[in-house]
Amino acid sequence: GAPPDPRLGPLVAAIGEGTTPQRAYGALAAAELARAADAATGAGWLAAVALWERCAWPYPHAWALLRAAERLAEEGDRGGATAALRRAAAIAARLEAEPLAAEITAVAARSHLPLQPGTARPTALEGRLTARELEVLRLVAAGRSNPQIAAALFISPKTASVHVSNILTKLEVPTRLEAATLAQRSGLLADD
C-alpha cells in the first residue's frame, strides 16, 4: 500500500534502451512502478508485451500479458483482457510454469474472465455488480432466503440483506424475483 521508493525511478531509467531486451526490461519495470503507484495503464503494459514478444522470451512475455489483462479488465476492456489472459495461459502451459498458471487462473477468477472459449459470457450485469453481489444474486435466483445466503457465504444475515438491497438498487428492480428474472434473461445464470 505504500508508494514506491523514489530511488527506483532512476534505477529503471538506468536499464537503458540499447537493445530490445533492455527496452523490454525497462518497459516492464516502468509498468510495475506505475502499478505500485496505482497509475498503470493497459497501454503501458501492452507496450511491454510487444517488446517481450519481439525478444521471444516467453516467461516475461507471459507475465506482461498477465499484468496487461489485469489492467485492461480494470479499464473495462474485457475482450482485450480475455485475449491477453488466454495468450498468457498458453505460454504458461507450454513452459509448465505452474505458479504463473495459478496466478493467471486467479486473475481470471477475480476479473470474471473466461480462460477457455465458450466457458463464460460477459453480461451487462457483471459490470454493474461486485463479485460478492454476483454470488448473492445467484443464491437469490436459486430461491435462497437471507439467512440461507448468509450460511452459504459465511456472512451475517444482516450483511446478506445489505447485499440484496444493493443488488436491487443497482439493477433498478423492486423485488428479488425481478432481480432473479433479469439475471436469468441476461444469461448470467445459464451455467448454473
Coordinates of N, CA, C and O in Angstrom, one line a residue:
G1 N 0.8 -1.2 0.0 CA 0.0 0.0 0.0 C 0.8 1.3 0.0 O 0.3 2.3 -0.3
A2 N 2.1 1.2 0.4 CA 2.9 2.4 0.4 C 3.4 2.7 -1.0 O 3.5 1.9 -1.9
P3 N 3.6 4.0 -1.3 CA 4.1 4.4 -2.6 C 5.5 3.8 -2.9 O 6.2 3.5 -1.9
P4 N 5.8 3.6 -4.1 CA 7.1 3.0 -4.4 C 8.3 3.9 -4.0 O 8.1 5.2 -3.9
D5 N 9.4 3.4 -3.6 CA 10.6 4.1 -3.2 C 11.0 5.0 -4.4 O 11.2 4.5 -5.5
P6 N 11.2 6.3 -4.1 CA 11.5 7.2 -5.2 C 12.9 6.9 -5.9 O 13.2 7.4 -7.0
R7 N 13.7 6.1 -5.2 CA 15.0 5.8 -5.7 C 14.9 4.8 -6.9 O 15.8 4.6 -7.6
L8 N 13.7 4.2 -7.0 CA 13.5 3.2 -8.1 C 13.5 3.8 -9.5 O 13.9 3.1 -10.4
G9 N 12.9 5.0 -9.6 CA 12.7 5.6 -10.9 C 14.1 5.7 -11.6 O 14.2 5.3 -12.8
P10 N 15.1 6.3 -11.0 CA 16.4 6.4 -11.7 C 17.0 5.0 -12.0 O 17.7 4.9 -13.0
L11 N 16.8 4.0 -11.2 CA 17.3 2.7 -11.5 C 16.6 2.1 -12.7 O 17.3 1.5 -13.5
V12 N 15.3 2.3 -12.9 CA 14.6 1.9 -14.1 C 15.2 2.6 -15.3 O 15.4 2.0 -16.3
A13 N 15.4 3.9 -15.2 CA 15.9 4.7 -16.3 C 17.3 4.2 -16.7 O 17.7 4.2 -17.8
A14 N 18.1 3.7 -15.7 CA 19.4 3.2 -15.9 C 19.5 1.9 -16.7 O 20.5 1.5 -17.2
I15 N 18.4 1.2 -16.8 CA 18.3 0.0 -17.6 C 18.8 0.2 -19.0 O 19.5 -0.6 -19.6
G16 N 18.4 1.4 -19.5 CA 18.9 1.7 -20.9 C 17.9 1.2 -22.0 O 17.0 0.5 -21.7
E17 N 18.2 1.7 -23.2 CA 17.4 1.3 -24.3 C 18.3 0.8 -25.5 O 17.8 0.9 -26.7
G18 N 19.5 0.3 -25.2 CA 20.4 -0.1 -26.3 C 19.9 -1.3 -27.1 O 20.1 -1.4 -28.3
T19 N 19.3 -2.2 -26.4 CA 18.9 -3.5 -27.1 C 17.4 -3.7 -26.8 O 16.8 -3.1 -25.9
T20 N 16.8 -4.6 -27.6 CA 15.4 -4.9 -27.4 C 15.1 -5.5 -26.0 O 14.2 -5.1 -25.3
P21 N 16.0 -6.4 -25.5 CA 15.8 -6.9 -24.1 C 15.9 -5.7 -23.1 O 15.1 -5.7 -22.1
Q22 N 16.8 -4.8 -23.2 CA 16.9 -3.7 -22.3 C 15.6 -2.8 -22.3 O 15.1 -2.5 -21.3
R23 N 15.1 -2.6 -23.5 CA 13.8 -1.8 -23.7 C 12.7 -2.6 -23.0 O 11.8 -2.0 -22.4
A24 N 12.7 -3.9 -23.2 CA 11.6 -4.8 -22.6 C 11.7 -4.7 -21.1 O 10.7 -4.6 -20.4
Y25 N 12.9 -4.9 -20.5 CA 13.0 -4.9 -19.1 C 12.6 -3.5 -18.6 O 12.0 -3.3 -17.5
G26 N 13.0 -2.4 -19.3 CA 12.7 -1.1 -18.9 C 11.2 -0.8 -18.9 O 10.6 -0.3 -18.0
A27 N 10.5 -1.3 -19.9 CA 9.1 -1.2 -20.0 C 8.4 -2.0 -18.9 O 7.4 -1.5 -18.3
L28 N 8.9 -3.2 -18.7 CA 8.3 -4.0 -17.6 C 8.5 -3.3 -16.2 O 7.5 -3.2 -15.4
A29 N 9.7 -2.8 -16.0 CA 9.9 -2.2 -14.7 C 9.1 -0.9 -14.5 O 8.6 -0.6 -13.5
A30 N 9.0 -0.1 -15.6 CA 8.2 1.1 -15.6 C 6.7 0.8 -15.3 O 6.1 1.5 -14.5
A31 N 6.2 -0.2 -16.0 CA 4.8 -0.6 -15.8 C 4.6 -1.1 -14.3 O 3.6 -0.8 -13.7
E32 N 5.6 -1.9 -13.8 CA 5.4 -2.3 -12.4 C 5.5 -1.2 -11.4 O 4.7 -1.1 -10.5
L33 N 6.3 -0.2 -11.7 CA 6.4 1.0 -10.8 C 5.1 1.8 -10.9 O 4.5 2.2 -9.9
A34 N 4.5 1.9 -12.1 CA 3.2 2.6 -12.3 C 2.1 1.8 -11.6 O 1.3 2.4 -10.9
R35 N 2.2 0.5 -11.6 CA 1.2 -0.3 -10.9 C 1.3 -0.1 -9.4 O 0.3 0.0 -8.7
A36 N 2.5 0.0 -8.9 CA 2.7 0.2 -7.5 C 2.2 1.6 -7.0 O 1.7 1.7 -5.9
A37 N 2.2 2.5 -7.9 CA 1.7 3.9 -7.7 C 0.3 4.0 -8.1 O -0.3 5.1 -8.0
D38 N -0.4 2.9 -8.5 CA -1.8 2.9 -8.9 C -2.0 3.8 -10.1 O -3.0 4.5 -10.2
A39 N -1.0 3.8 -11.0 CA -1.1 4.7 -12.2 C -0.8 3.9 -13.5 O -0.6 4.5 -14.5
A40 N -0.8 2.6 -13.4 CA -0.6 1.8 -14.6 C -1.7 1.9 -15.6 O -2.9 2.2 -15.2
T41 N -1.4 1.7 -16.8 CA -2.4 1.7 -17.9 C -2.3 0.4 -18.7 O -1.2 -0.2 -18.8
G42 N -3.4 0.0 -19.3 CA -3.3 -1.1 -20.2 C -2.4 -0.9 -21.4 O -1.6 -1.8 -21.7
A43 N -2.3 0.3 -21.9 CA -1.4 0.7 -23.0 C 0.1 0.5 -22.5 O 0.9 0.0 -23.3
G44 N 0.4 0.9 -21.3 CA 1.7 0.7 -20.8 C 2.1 -0.7 -20.7 O 3.3 -1.1 -21.1
W45 N 1.2 -1.6 -20.3 CA 1.5 -3.0 -20.2 C 1.6 -3.6 -21.6 O 2.4 -4.5 -21.8
L46 N 0.7 -3.2 -22.5 CA 0.8 -3.7 -23.8 C 2.1 -3.4 -24.6 O 2.6 -4.1 -25.4
A47 N 2.7 -2.2 -24.2 CA 4.0 -1.8 -24.8 C 5.0 -2.8 -24.3 O 5.9 -3.3 -25.1
A48 N 5.0 -3.2 -23.0 CA 5.9 -4.2 -22.5 C 5.7 -5.6 -23.2 O 6.6 -6.3 -23.5
V49 N 4.4 -5.9 -23.4 CA 4.1 -7.2 -24.1 C 4.7 -7.2 -25.4 O 5.3 -8.2 -25.8
A50 N 4.6 -6.2 -26.2 CA 5.1 -6.1 -27.6 C 6.6 -6.3 -27.6 O 7.2 -7.0 -28.4
L51 N 7.3 -5.7 -26.6 CA 8.7 -5.8 -26.6 C 9.2 -7.2 -26.2 O 10.1 -7.7 -26.8
W52 N 8.5 -7.8 -25.2 CA 8.9 -9.2 -24.8 C 8.6 -10.1 -26.0 O 9.3 -11.1 -26.2
E53 N 7.5 -9.9 -26.7 CA 7.2 -10.7 -27.8 C 8.3 -10.7 -28.9 O 8.7 -11.7 -29.4
R54 N 8.9 -9.5 -29.1 CA 10.0 -9.3 -30.1 C 11.2 -10.0 -29.6 O 12.0 -10.5 -30.4
C55 N 11.4 -10.1 -28.2 CA 12.6 -10.8 -27.7 C 12.5 -12.3 -27.8 O 13.5 -13.0 -27.7
A56 N 11.2 -12.8 -27.9 CA 11.0 -14.2 -27.9 C 11.4 -14.8 -26.6 O 11.9 -16.0 -26.5
W57 N 11.2 -14.1 -25.5 CA 11.4 -14.6 -24.1 C 10.1 -14.9 -23.5 O 9.4 -14.0 -23.1
P58 N 9.7 -16.2 -23.5 CA 8.3 -16.5 -23.1 C 7.8 -16.1 -21.7 O 6.7 -15.7 -21.5
Y59 N 8.7 -16.4 -20.7 CA 8.2 -16.2 -19.3 C 7.8 -14.7 -19.1 O 6.7 -14.4 -18.6
P60 N 8.8 -13.8 -19.3 CA 8.4 -12.3 -19.1 C 7.3 -11.9 -20.0 O 6.5 -11.0 -19.7
H61 N 7.3 -12.5 -21.2 CA 6.2 -12.1 -22.1 C 4.8 -12.5 -21.5 O 3.9 -11.7 -21.5
A62 N 4.8 -13.7 -20.9 CA 3.5 -14.2 -20.3 C 3.2 -13.3 -19.1 O 2.0 -13.0 -18.8
W63 N 4.2 -12.9 -18.3 CA 4.0 -12.1 -17.1 C 3.4 -10.7 -17.6 O 2.5 -10.2 -17.0
A64 N 4.0 -10.1 -18.6 CA 3.5 -8.8 -19.1 C 2.0 -9.0 -19.6 O 1.2 -8.1 -19.4
L65 N 1.7 -10.1 -20.3 CA 0.4 -10.4 -20.7 C -0.6 -10.5 -19.6 O -1.7 -9.9 -19.6
L66 N -0.2 -11.1 -18.5 CA -1.0 -11.3 -17.3 C -1.3 -9.9 -16.7 O -2.4 -9.6 -16.4
R67 N -0.3 -9.1 -16.5 CA -0.5 -7.8 -16.0 C -1.3 -6.9 -16.9 O -2.1 -6.1 -16.4
A68 N -1.1 -7.0 -18.2 CA -1.9 -6.2 -19.1 C -3.4 -6.7 -19.0 O -4.3 -5.8 -19.0
A69 N -3.6 -7.9 -18.9 CA -5.0 -8.4 -18.8 C -5.6 -7.9 -17.5 O -6.8 -7.4 -17.6
E70 N -4.9 -7.9 -16.4 CA -5.4 -7.4 -15.2 C -5.8 -5.9 -15.3 O -6.9 -5.6 -14.9
R71 N -5.0 -5.1 -15.9 CA -5.3 -3.7 -16.0 C -6.4 -3.4 -17.1 O -7.2 -2.6 -16.9
L72 N -6.3 -4.2 -18.2 CA -7.4 -4.0 -19.2 C -8.8 -4.3 -18.6 O -9.7 -3.6 -18.9
A73 N -8.8 -5.3 -17.8 CA -10.1 -5.7 -17.1 C -10.6 -4.6 -16.2 O -11.7 -4.2 -16.2
E74 N -9.6 -4.0 -15.5 CA -10.0 -2.8 -14.6 C -10.5 -1.6 -15.4 O -11.3 -0.9 -15.0
E75 N -9.9 -1.5 -16.6 CA -10.3 -0.4 -17.5 C -11.6 -0.7 -18.3 O -12.1 0.2 -19.0
G76 N -12.1 -1.9 -18.1 CA -13.4 -2.2 -18.8 C -13.2 -2.9 -20.2 O -14.2 -3.2 -20.8
D77 N -12.0 -3.2 -20.6 CA -11.8 -3.8 -21.9 C -11.7 -5.4 -21.7 O -10.7 -6.0 -21.6
R78 N -12.9 -6.0 -21.5 CA -13.0 -7.4 -21.2 C -12.5 -8.2 -22.4 O -11.8 -9.3 -22.1
G79 N -12.7 -7.8 -23.6 CA -12.2 -8.6 -24.7 C -10.7 -8.6 -24.8 O -10.1 -9.7 -25.0
G80 N -10.1 -7.5 -24.6 CA -8.6 -7.4 -24.7 C -8.0 -8.1 -23.5 O -7.0 -8.8 -23.6
A81 N -8.7 -8.0 -22.3 CA -8.2 -8.7 -21.1 C -8.3 -10.2 -21.3 O -7.3 -10.9 -21.0
T82 N -9.4 -10.7 -21.9 CA -9.6 -12.1 -22.1 C -8.5 -12.6 -23.1 O -7.9 -13.7 -22.8
A83 N -8.3 -11.9 -24.2 CA -7.3 -12.4 -25.2 C -5.9 -12.4 -24.6 O -5.2 -13.4 -24.8
A84 N -5.6 -11.4 -23.8 CA -4.2 -11.4 -23.2 C -4.1 -12.5 -22.2 O -3.0 -13.2 -22.1
L85 N -5.1 -12.8 -21.4 CA -5.0 -13.9 -20.4 C -4.9 -15.2 -21.1 O -4.1 -16.1 -20.6
R86 N -5.6 -15.4 -22.1 CA -5.6 -16.7 -22.9 C -4.2 -16.9 -23.5 O -3.6 -18.0 -23.5
R87 N -3.6 -15.8 -24.0 CA -2.2 -15.9 -24.5 C -1.2 -16.3 -23.4 O -0.3 -17.1 -23.6
A88 N -1.4 -15.6 -22.3 CA -0.5 -15.9 -21.1 C -0.7 -17.3 -20.7 O 0.3 -18.0 -20.3
A89 N -1.9 -17.8 -20.6 CA -2.2 -19.2 -20.2 C -1.5 -20.2 -21.1 O -1.0 -21.2 -20.6
A90 N -1.6 -19.9 -22.4 CA -1.0 -20.8 -23.3 C 0.5 -20.9 -23.2 O 1.1 -22.0 -23.2
I91 N 1.1 -19.8 -22.9 CA 2.6 -19.7 -22.7 C 2.9 -20.5 -21.4 O 3.9 -21.3 -21.4
A92 N 2.2 -20.2 -20.3 CA 2.5 -20.8 -19.1 C 2.3 -22.4 -19.2 O 3.1 -23.1 -18.6
A93 N 1.3 -22.8 -19.9 CA 1.1 -24.2 -20.1 C 2.3 -24.8 -20.9 O 2.8 -25.9 -20.5
R94 N 2.7 -24.2 -21.9 CA 3.8 -24.7 -22.7 C 5.1 -24.7 -21.9 O 5.9 -25.7 -22.0
L95 N 5.3 -23.8 -21.0 CA 6.5 -23.7 -20.1 C 6.4 -24.6 -18.9 O 7.3 -24.8 -18.2
E96 N 5.1 -25.1 -18.7 CA 4.8 -25.9 -17.4 C 5.2 -25.0 -16.2 O 5.7 -25.5 -15.2
A97 N 4.9 -23.7 -16.3 CA 5.1 -22.8 -15.2 C 3.9 -22.7 -14.3 O 3.0 -21.9 -14.5
E98 N 3.8 -23.6 -13.3 CA 2.6 -23.8 -12.5 C 2.3 -22.5 -11.7 O 1.2 -22.1 -11.6
P99 N 3.3 -21.9 -11.0 CA 2.9 -20.7 -10.3 C 2.4 -19.6 -11.2 O 1.4 -18.9 -10.8
L100 N 2.9 -19.4 -12.3 CA 2.4 -18.4 -13.3 C 1.0 -18.8 -13.7 O 0.1 -18.0 -13.8
A101 N 0.8 -20.1 -14.0 CA -0.5 -20.5 -14.4 C -1.6 -20.3 -13.3 O -2.7 -19.9 -13.6
A102 N -1.1 -20.5 -12.1 CA -2.0 -20.3 -10.9 C -2.4 -18.8 -10.8 O -3.6 -18.5 -10.5
E103 N -1.4 -18.0 -11.0 CA -1.7 -16.5 -11.0 C -2.7 -16.1 -12.1 O -3.6 -15.3 -11.9
I104 N -2.5 -16.7 -13.3 CA -3.4 -16.4 -14.4 C -4.8 -16.8 -14.1 O -5.7 -16.1 -14.3
T105 N -4.9 -18.0 -13.5 CA -6.2 -18.5 -13.1 C -6.9 -17.6 -12.1 O -8.1 -17.3 -12.1
A106 N -6.1 -17.1 -11.1 CA -6.6 -16.2 -10.1 C -7.1 -14.9 -10.7 O -8.2 -14.4 -10.3
V107 N -6.3 -14.4 -11.6 CA -6.8 -13.1 -12.2 C -8.0 -13.3 -13.0 O -8.9 -12.5 -13.0
A108 N -8.1 -14.4 -13.7 CA -9.3 -14.7 -14.5 C -10.5 -14.8 -13.6 O -11.6 -14.3 -13.9
A109 N -10.3 -15.5 -12.4 CA -11.5 -15.6 -11.5 C -11.9 -14.3 -10.9 O -13.0 -14.0 -10.8
R110 N -10.9 -13.5 -10.5 CA -11.2 -12.2 -9.9 C -11.9 -11.3 -10.8 O -12.7 -10.5 -10.5
S111 N -11.5 -11.4 -12.1 CA -12.0 -10.4 -13.1 C -13.2 -11.0 -13.9 O -13.7 -10.4 -14.8
H112 N -13.6 -12.3 -13.5 CA -14.7 -13.0 -14.2 C -14.4 -13.1 -15.7 O -15.3 -12.7 -16.5
L113 N -13.2 -13.5 -16.0 CA -12.9 -13.7 -17.5 C -12.7 -15.1 -17.8 O -12.1 -15.9 -17.0
P114 N -13.2 -15.6 -18.9 CA -13.1 -17.0 -19.3 C -11.7 -17.3 -19.9 O -11.2 -16.6 -20.8
L115 N -11.1 -18.3 -19.4 CA -9.8 -18.8 -20.0 C -10.0 -19.6 -21.2 O -9.1 -19.7 -22.1
Q116 N -11.1 -20.3 -21.3 CA -11.4 -21.2 -22.4 C -12.6 -20.6 -23.2 O -13.5 -20.1 -22.6
P117 N -12.5 -20.6 -24.5 CA -13.7 -20.0 -25.3 C -14.9 -20.8 -24.9 O -15.0 -22.0 -24.7
G118 N -16.0 -20.0 -24.8 CA -17.3 -20.6 -24.6 C -17.6 -21.0 -23.2 O -18.7 -21.5 -22.9
T119 N -16.7 -20.7 -22.2 CA -16.9 -21.1 -20.8 C -17.7 -20.1 -20.0 O -18.3 -20.4 -19.0
A120 N -17.7 -18.9 -20.5 CA -18.5 -17.9 -19.8 C -18.8 -16.7 -20.8 O -18.1 -16.5 -21.7
R121 N -19.9 -16.1 -20.5 CA -20.3 -15.0 -21.4 C -20.4 -13.7 -20.5 O -21.2 -13.7 -19.5
P122 N -19.6 -12.7 -20.8 CA -19.8 -11.5 -20.0 C -21.2 -10.9 -20.3 O -21.7 -11.0 -21.4
T123 N -21.8 -10.4 -19.2 CA -23.1 -9.8 -19.3 C -23.0 -8.4 -18.8 O -22.1 -8.0 -18.1
A124 N -24.1 -7.6 -19.1 CA -24.2 -6.3 -18.6 C -24.2 -6.3 -17.1 O -23.8 -5.3 -16.4
L125 N -24.8 -7.3 -16.5 CA -24.9 -7.4 -15.0 C -23.5 -7.5 -14.4 O -23.3 -6.9 -13.3
E126 N -22.6 -8.2 -15.0 CA -21.3 -8.4 -14.4 C -20.6 -7.1 -14.2 O -19.8 -6.9 -13.3
G127 N -20.8 -6.1 -15.1 CA -20.2 -4.8 -15.0 C -20.8 -3.9 -13.9 O -20.2 -3.0 -13.5
R128 N -22.0 -4.3 -13.5 CA -22.7 -3.4 -12.5 C -22.6 -4.0 -11.1 O -22.8 -3.2 -10.1
L129 N -22.3 -5.2 -10.9 CA -22.2 -5.8 -9.6 C -20.8 -6.3 -9.2 O -20.0 -6.6 -10.1
T130 N -20.5 -6.3 -7.9 CA -19.3 -6.8 -7.5 C -19.3 -8.3 -7.5 O -20.4 -8.9 -7.7
A131 N -18.1 -8.9 -7.4 CA -18.1 -10.4 -7.4 C -18.9 -11.0 -6.3 O -19.7 -12.0 -6.5
R132 N -18.9 -10.4 -5.1 CA -19.7 -10.9 -4.0 C -21.2 -10.7 -4.3 O -22.0 -11.6 -4.0
E133 N -21.6 -9.6 -4.9 CA -23.0 -9.4 -5.3 C -23.5 -10.4 -6.3 O -24.6 -10.9 -6.3
L134 N -22.6 -10.8 -7.2 CA -22.9 -11.8 -8.2 C -23.2 -13.1 -7.5 O -24.1 -13.9 -7.9
E135 N -22.3 -13.5 -6.5 CA -22.6 -14.7 -5.7 C -23.9 -14.7 -5.0 O -24.7 -15.6 -5.0
V136 N -24.2 -13.5 -4.4 CA -25.5 -13.4 -3.7 C -26.7 -13.5 -4.7 O -27.7 -14.1 -4.4
L137 N -26.5 -12.8 -5.9 CA -27.6 -12.8 -6.9 C -27.9 -14.3 -7.3 O -29.0 -14.7 -7.5
R138 N -26.8 -15.1 -7.5 CA -27.0 -16.5 -7.9 C -27.8 -17.2 -6.8 O -28.7 -18.0 -7.2
L139 N -27.5 -16.9 -5.6 CA -28.3 -17.6 -4.5 C -29.7 -17.1 -4.4 O -30.6 -17.8 -4.1
V140 N -29.9 -15.8 -4.7 CA -31.3 -15.2 -4.7 C -32.1 -15.9 -5.8 O -33.2 -16.3 -5.6
A141 N -31.4 -16.1 -7.0 CA -32.1 -16.7 -8.1 C -32.4 -18.2 -7.8 O -33.4 -18.7 -8.4
A142 N -31.6 -18.8 -6.9 CA -31.9 -20.2 -6.5 C -33.0 -20.3 -5.5 O -33.3 -21.3 -5.0
G143 N -33.5 -19.1 -5.1 CA -34.6 -19.1 -4.1 C -34.2 -19.1 -2.7 O -35.0 -19.3 -1.8
R144 N -33.0 -18.7 -2.4 CA -32.5 -18.7 -1.0 C -32.9 -17.5 -0.3 O -33.0 -16.4 -0.8
S145 N -33.2 -17.7 1.0 CA -33.5 -16.5 1.9 C -32.3 -15.9 2.4 O -31.2 -16.4 2.2
N146 N -32.4 -14.7 3.0 CA -31.2 -14.0 3.5 C -30.4 -14.9 4.5 O -29.2 -15.0 4.4
P147 N -31.1 -15.6 5.5 CA -30.3 -16.4 6.4 C -29.6 -17.6 5.6 O -28.5 -18.0 6.0
Q148 N -30.3 -18.1 4.6 CA -29.6 -19.2 3.8 C -28.4 -18.7 3.0 O -27.4 -19.4 2.9
I149 N -28.6 -17.5 2.5 CA -27.5 -16.9 1.8 C -26.3 -16.6 2.7 O -25.1 -16.9 2.4
A150 N -26.6 -16.1 3.9 CA -25.6 -15.9 4.9 C -24.9 -17.1 5.3 O -23.6 -17.1 5.4
A151 N -25.6 -18.2 5.5 CA -24.9 -19.5 5.8 C -24.1 -20.0 4.7 O -22.9 -20.5 4.9
A152 N -24.5 -19.9 3.5 CA -23.8 -20.4 2.3 C -22.5 -19.6 2.1 O -21.5 -20.2 1.7
L153 N -22.5 -18.3 2.4 CA -21.4 -17.4 2.1 C -20.6 -17.1 3.4 O -19.6 -16.3 3.3
F154 N -21.0 -17.6 4.5 CA -20.3 -17.4 5.8 C -20.2 -15.9 6.1 O -19.2 -15.3 6.5
I155 N -21.4 -15.3 6.0 CA -21.6 -13.9 6.4 C -22.8 -13.8 7.3 O -23.5 -14.7 7.4
S156 N -23.0 -12.6 7.9 CA -24.2 -12.5 8.7 C -25.4 -12.3 7.9 O -25.4 -11.8 6.8
P157 N -26.6 -12.6 8.5 CA -27.9 -12.3 7.7 C -28.0 -10.8 7.4 O -28.6 -10.5 6.3
K158 N -27.6 -10.0 8.3 CA -27.7 -8.5 8.0 C -26.8 -8.1 6.8 O -27.2 -7.4 5.9
T159 N -25.6 -8.7 6.7 CA -24.8 -8.4 5.5 C -25.4 -9.0 4.3 O -25.4 -8.3 3.2
A160 N -26.0 -10.1 4.4 CA -26.7 -10.7 3.2 C -27.8 -9.8 2.8 O -28.0 -9.5 1.6
S161 N -28.6 -9.2 3.8 CA -29.7 -8.3 3.5 C -29.1 -7.0 2.8 O -29.8 -6.5 1.8
V162 N -28.0 -6.5 3.2 CA -27.4 -5.3 2.6 C -27.0 -5.6 1.2 O -27.3 -4.8 0.3
H163 N -26.4 -6.8 0.9 CA -26.0 -7.2 -0.4 C -27.3 -7.3 -1.3 O -27.3 -6.8 -2.5
V164 N -28.3 -7.9 -0.8 CA -29.6 -8.0 -1.6 C -30.1 -6.6 -1.9 O -30.5 -6.3 -3.1
S165 N -30.1 -5.7 -1.0 CA -30.6 -4.3 -1.2 C -29.8 -3.6 -2.2 O -30.3 -2.9 -3.1
N166 N -28.5 -3.8 -2.1 CA -27.6 -3.1 -3.1 C -27.8 -3.7 -4.5 O -27.8 -3.0 -5.5
I167 N -28.0 -5.0 -4.6 CA -28.3 -5.6 -5.9 C -29.6 -5.0 -6.5 O -29.6 -4.7 -7.7
L168 N -30.7 -5.0 -5.7 CA -31.9 -4.4 -6.2 C -31.8 -3.0 -6.7 O -32.3 -2.6 -7.7
T169 N -31.0 -2.2 -5.9 CA -30.7 -0.8 -6.3 C -30.0 -0.7 -7.6 O -30.3 0.0 -8.5
K170 N -28.9 -1.5 -7.7 CA -28.0 -1.4 -8.9 C -28.7 -1.9 -10.1 O -28.5 -1.4 -11.2
L171 N -29.6 -2.9 -10.0 CA -30.3 -3.5 -11.1 C -31.6 -2.7 -11.4 O -32.3 -3.0 -12.4
E172 N -31.9 -1.8 -10.5 CA -33.1 -0.9 -10.7 C -34.4 -1.8 -10.8 O -35.2 -1.6 -11.6
V173 N -34.5 -2.8 -9.8 CA -35.7 -3.6 -9.8 C -36.2 -3.6 -8.3 O -35.4 -3.5 -7.4
P174 N -37.5 -3.7 -8.1 CA -38.1 -3.6 -6.8 C -38.1 -4.9 -6.0 O -38.2 -4.9 -4.7
T175 N -38.0 -6.1 -6.6 CA -38.1 -7.3 -5.9 C -37.0 -8.3 -6.2 O -36.4 -8.2 -7.3
R176 N -36.8 -9.3 -5.3 CA -35.8 -10.4 -5.5 C -36.2 -11.2 -6.8 O -35.3 -11.6 -7.5
L177 N -37.5 -11.4 -7.0 CA -37.9 -12.2 -8.1 C -37.5 -11.5 -9.4 O -37.0 -12.1 -10.4
E178 N -37.7 -10.2 -9.5 CA -37.4 -9.5 -10.7 C -35.8 -9.5 -10.9 O -35.4 -9.5 -12.1
A179 N -35.1 -9.4 -9.8 CA -33.6 -9.5 -10.0 C -33.2 -10.8 -10.5 O -32.3 -10.9 -11.4
A180 N -33.8 -11.9 -10.0 CA -33.5 -13.2 -10.5 C -33.9 -13.4 -11.9 O -33.2 -14.0 -12.7
T181 N -35.0 -12.9 -12.3 CA -35.5 -12.9 -13.7 C -34.5 -12.2 -14.6 O -34.2 -12.7 -15.7
L182 N -34.1 -11.0 -14.2 CA -33.2 -10.2 -15.0 C -31.8 -11.0 -15.2 O -31.3 -11.0 -16.3
A183 N -31.4 -11.6 -14.1 CA -30.1 -12.4 -14.2 C -30.3 -13.6 -15.1 O -29.4 -13.8 -15.9
Q184 N -31.4 -14.2 -15.1 CA -31.6 -15.4 -16.0 C -31.7 -14.9 -17.4 O -31.1 -15.5 -18.3
R185 N -32.4 -13.9 -17.7 CA -32.6 -13.4 -19.1 C -31.2 -12.8 -19.6 O -31.0 -12.9 -20.8
S186 N -30.4 -12.4 -18.7 CA -29.1 -11.8 -19.2 C -28.1 -12.9 -19.6 O -27.1 -12.7 -20.1
G187 N -28.4 -14.1 -19.2 CA -27.5 -15.3 -19.4 C -26.5 -15.5 -18.3 O -25.7 -16.4 -18.3
L188 N -26.6 -14.7 -17.2 CA -25.7 -14.9 -16.1 C -25.9 -16.2 -15.4 O -24.9 -16.7 -14.9
L189 N -27.1 -16.7 -15.4 CA -27.3 -18.0 -14.7 C -27.3 -19.2 -15.6 O -27.6 -20.3 -15.1
A190 N -27.0 -19.0 -16.8 CA -27.1 -20.1 -17.8 C -26.3 -21.3 -17.4 O -26.6 -22.5 -17.7
D191 N -25.1 -21.1 -16.8 CA -24.2 -22.2 -16.5 C -24.5 -22.8 -15.1 O -23.9 -23.8 -14.7
D192 N -25.4 -22.3 -14.4 CA -25.7 -22.7 -13.0 C -26.7 -23.9 -13.0 O -27.4 -24.1 -14.0

